[in-house]
PDB file of C-alpha atoms in Angstrom:
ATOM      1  CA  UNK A  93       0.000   0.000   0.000  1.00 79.00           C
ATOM      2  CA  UNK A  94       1.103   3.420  -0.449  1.00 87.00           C
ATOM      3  CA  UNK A  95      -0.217   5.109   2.615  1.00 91.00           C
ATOM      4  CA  UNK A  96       0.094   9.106   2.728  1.00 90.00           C
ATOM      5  CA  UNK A  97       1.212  10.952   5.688  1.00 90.00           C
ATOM      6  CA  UNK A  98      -2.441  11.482   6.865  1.00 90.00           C
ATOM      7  CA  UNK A  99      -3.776   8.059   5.723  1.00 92.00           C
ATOM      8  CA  UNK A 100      -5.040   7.747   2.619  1.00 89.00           C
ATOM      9  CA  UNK A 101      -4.264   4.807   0.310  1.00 90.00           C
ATOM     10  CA  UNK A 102      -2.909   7.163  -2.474  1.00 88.00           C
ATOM     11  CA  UNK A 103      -3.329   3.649  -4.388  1.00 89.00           C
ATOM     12  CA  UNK A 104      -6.257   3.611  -4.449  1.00 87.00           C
ATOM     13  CA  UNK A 105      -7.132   7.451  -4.548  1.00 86.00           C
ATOM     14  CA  UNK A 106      -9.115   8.140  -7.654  1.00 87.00           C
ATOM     15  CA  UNK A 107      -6.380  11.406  -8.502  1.00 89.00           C
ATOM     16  CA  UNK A 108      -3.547   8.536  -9.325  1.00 88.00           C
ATOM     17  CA  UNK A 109      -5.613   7.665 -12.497  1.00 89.00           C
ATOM     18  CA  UNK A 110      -7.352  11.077 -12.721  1.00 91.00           C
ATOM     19  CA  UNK A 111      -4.452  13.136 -12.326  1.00 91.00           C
ATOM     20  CA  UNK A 112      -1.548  10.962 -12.662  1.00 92.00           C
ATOM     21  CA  UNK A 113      -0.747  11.336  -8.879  1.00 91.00           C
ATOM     22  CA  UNK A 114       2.098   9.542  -7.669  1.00 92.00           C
ATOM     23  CA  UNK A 115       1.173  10.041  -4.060  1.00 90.00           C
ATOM     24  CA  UNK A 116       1.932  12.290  -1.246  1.00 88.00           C
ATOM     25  CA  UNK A 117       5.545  10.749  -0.382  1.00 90.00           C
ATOM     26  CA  UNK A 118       6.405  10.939  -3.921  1.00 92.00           C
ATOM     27  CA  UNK A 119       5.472  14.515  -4.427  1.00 92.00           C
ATOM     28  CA  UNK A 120       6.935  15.378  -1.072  1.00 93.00           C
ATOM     29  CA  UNK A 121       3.548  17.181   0.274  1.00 92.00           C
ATOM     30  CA  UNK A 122       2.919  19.167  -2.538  1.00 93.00           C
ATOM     31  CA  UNK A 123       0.115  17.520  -5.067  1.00 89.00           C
ATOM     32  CA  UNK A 124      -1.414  19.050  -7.889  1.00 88.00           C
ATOM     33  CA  UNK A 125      -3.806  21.360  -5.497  1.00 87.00           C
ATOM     34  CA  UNK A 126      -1.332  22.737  -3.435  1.00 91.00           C
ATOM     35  CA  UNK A 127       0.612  22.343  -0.472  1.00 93.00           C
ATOM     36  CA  UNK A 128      -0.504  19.775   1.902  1.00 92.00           C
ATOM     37  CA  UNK A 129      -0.251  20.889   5.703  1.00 93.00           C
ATOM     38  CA  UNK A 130      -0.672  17.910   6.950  1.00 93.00           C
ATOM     39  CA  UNK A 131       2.516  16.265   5.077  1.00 94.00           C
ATOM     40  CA  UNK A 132       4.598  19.680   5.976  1.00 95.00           C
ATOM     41  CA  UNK A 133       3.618  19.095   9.774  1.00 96.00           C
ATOM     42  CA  UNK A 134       5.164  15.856   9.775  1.00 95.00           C
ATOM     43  CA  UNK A 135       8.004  16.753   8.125  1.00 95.00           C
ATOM     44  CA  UNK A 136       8.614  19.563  10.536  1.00 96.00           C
ATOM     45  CA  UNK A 137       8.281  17.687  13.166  1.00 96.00           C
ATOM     46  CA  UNK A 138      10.332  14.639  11.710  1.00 96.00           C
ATOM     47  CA  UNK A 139       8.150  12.254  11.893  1.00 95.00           C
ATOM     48  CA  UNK A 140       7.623   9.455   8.635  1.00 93.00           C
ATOM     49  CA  UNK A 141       3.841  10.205   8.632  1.00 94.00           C
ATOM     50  CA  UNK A 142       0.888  11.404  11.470  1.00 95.00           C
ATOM     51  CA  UNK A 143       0.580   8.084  12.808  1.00 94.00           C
ATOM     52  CA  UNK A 144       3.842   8.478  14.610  1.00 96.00           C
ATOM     53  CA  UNK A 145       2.827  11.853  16.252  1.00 96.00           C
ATOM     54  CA  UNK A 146       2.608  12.421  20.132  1.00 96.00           C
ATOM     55  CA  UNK A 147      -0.525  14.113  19.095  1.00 95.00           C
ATOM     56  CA  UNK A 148      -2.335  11.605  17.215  1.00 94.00           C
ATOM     57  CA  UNK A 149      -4.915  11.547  15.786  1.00 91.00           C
ATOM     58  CA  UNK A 150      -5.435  15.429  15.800  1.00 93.00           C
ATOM     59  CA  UNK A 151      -7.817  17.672  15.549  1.00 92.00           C
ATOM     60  CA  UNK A 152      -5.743  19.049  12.128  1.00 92.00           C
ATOM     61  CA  UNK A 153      -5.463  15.276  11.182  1.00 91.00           C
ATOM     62  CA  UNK A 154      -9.268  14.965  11.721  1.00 90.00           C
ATOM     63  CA  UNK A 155     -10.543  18.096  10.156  1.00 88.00           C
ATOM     64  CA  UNK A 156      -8.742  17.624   7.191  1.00 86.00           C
ATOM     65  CA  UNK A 157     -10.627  13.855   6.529  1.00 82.00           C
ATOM     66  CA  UNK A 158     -13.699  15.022   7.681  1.00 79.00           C
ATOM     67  CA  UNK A 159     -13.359  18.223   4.708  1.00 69.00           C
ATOM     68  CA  UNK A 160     -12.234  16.002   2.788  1.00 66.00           C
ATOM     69  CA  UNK A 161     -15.189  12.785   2.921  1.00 62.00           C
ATOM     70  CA  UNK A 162     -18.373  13.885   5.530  1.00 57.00           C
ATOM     71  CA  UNK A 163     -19.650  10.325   5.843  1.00 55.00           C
ATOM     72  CA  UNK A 164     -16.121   8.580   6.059  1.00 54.00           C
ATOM     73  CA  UNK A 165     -15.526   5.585   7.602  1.00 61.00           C
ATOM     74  CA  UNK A 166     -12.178   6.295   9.393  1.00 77.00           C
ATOM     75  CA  UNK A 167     -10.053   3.895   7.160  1.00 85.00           C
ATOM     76  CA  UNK A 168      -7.246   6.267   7.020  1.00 89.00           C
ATOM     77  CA  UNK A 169      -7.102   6.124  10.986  1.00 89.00           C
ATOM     78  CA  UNK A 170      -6.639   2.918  10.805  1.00 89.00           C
ATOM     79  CA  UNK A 171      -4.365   2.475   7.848  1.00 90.00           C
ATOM     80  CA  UNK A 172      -2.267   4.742  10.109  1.00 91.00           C
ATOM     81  CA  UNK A 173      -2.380   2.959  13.145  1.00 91.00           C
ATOM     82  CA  UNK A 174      -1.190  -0.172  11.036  1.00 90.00           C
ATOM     83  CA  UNK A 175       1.760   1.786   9.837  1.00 85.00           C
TER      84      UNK A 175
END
């Protein structure tokens, strides 16, 4: 699997085919629609993704999946707490 820093299976992420997205690790934070603050917040704190965090999961961490899918089902908690 390639997991992002916040937990997303950029595999299976519909912008890889839509968008040709390598992933988040690839791109080093910084996809097609900007800058991601969640990836740059890792990497400031030197840390391989949120998962690793003191903090975890955050109220950043959790903001940003809730934005990002309402009715989610807290996969990329989980993917992160395997990692």
């Amino acid at each position: 699997m390639n997991i992002s820093n916040c937990g997303i299976d950029c595999d299976g992420c519909r912008f890889k085919s839509e968008r040709n997205c390598p992933g988040c690790h690839a791109l080093e934070g910084k996809p097609f629609w900007g800058n991601c603050a969640l990836y740059l917040c890792a990497a400031e704190k030197k840390l391989p993704h949120c998962g690793k965090c003191p903090e975890f999961p955050c109220e950043k961490l959790m903001d940003a999946h809730k934005a990002e899918n309402p009715e989610g089902n807290g996969i990329e908690i989980e993917n992160l707490k395997m990692l």
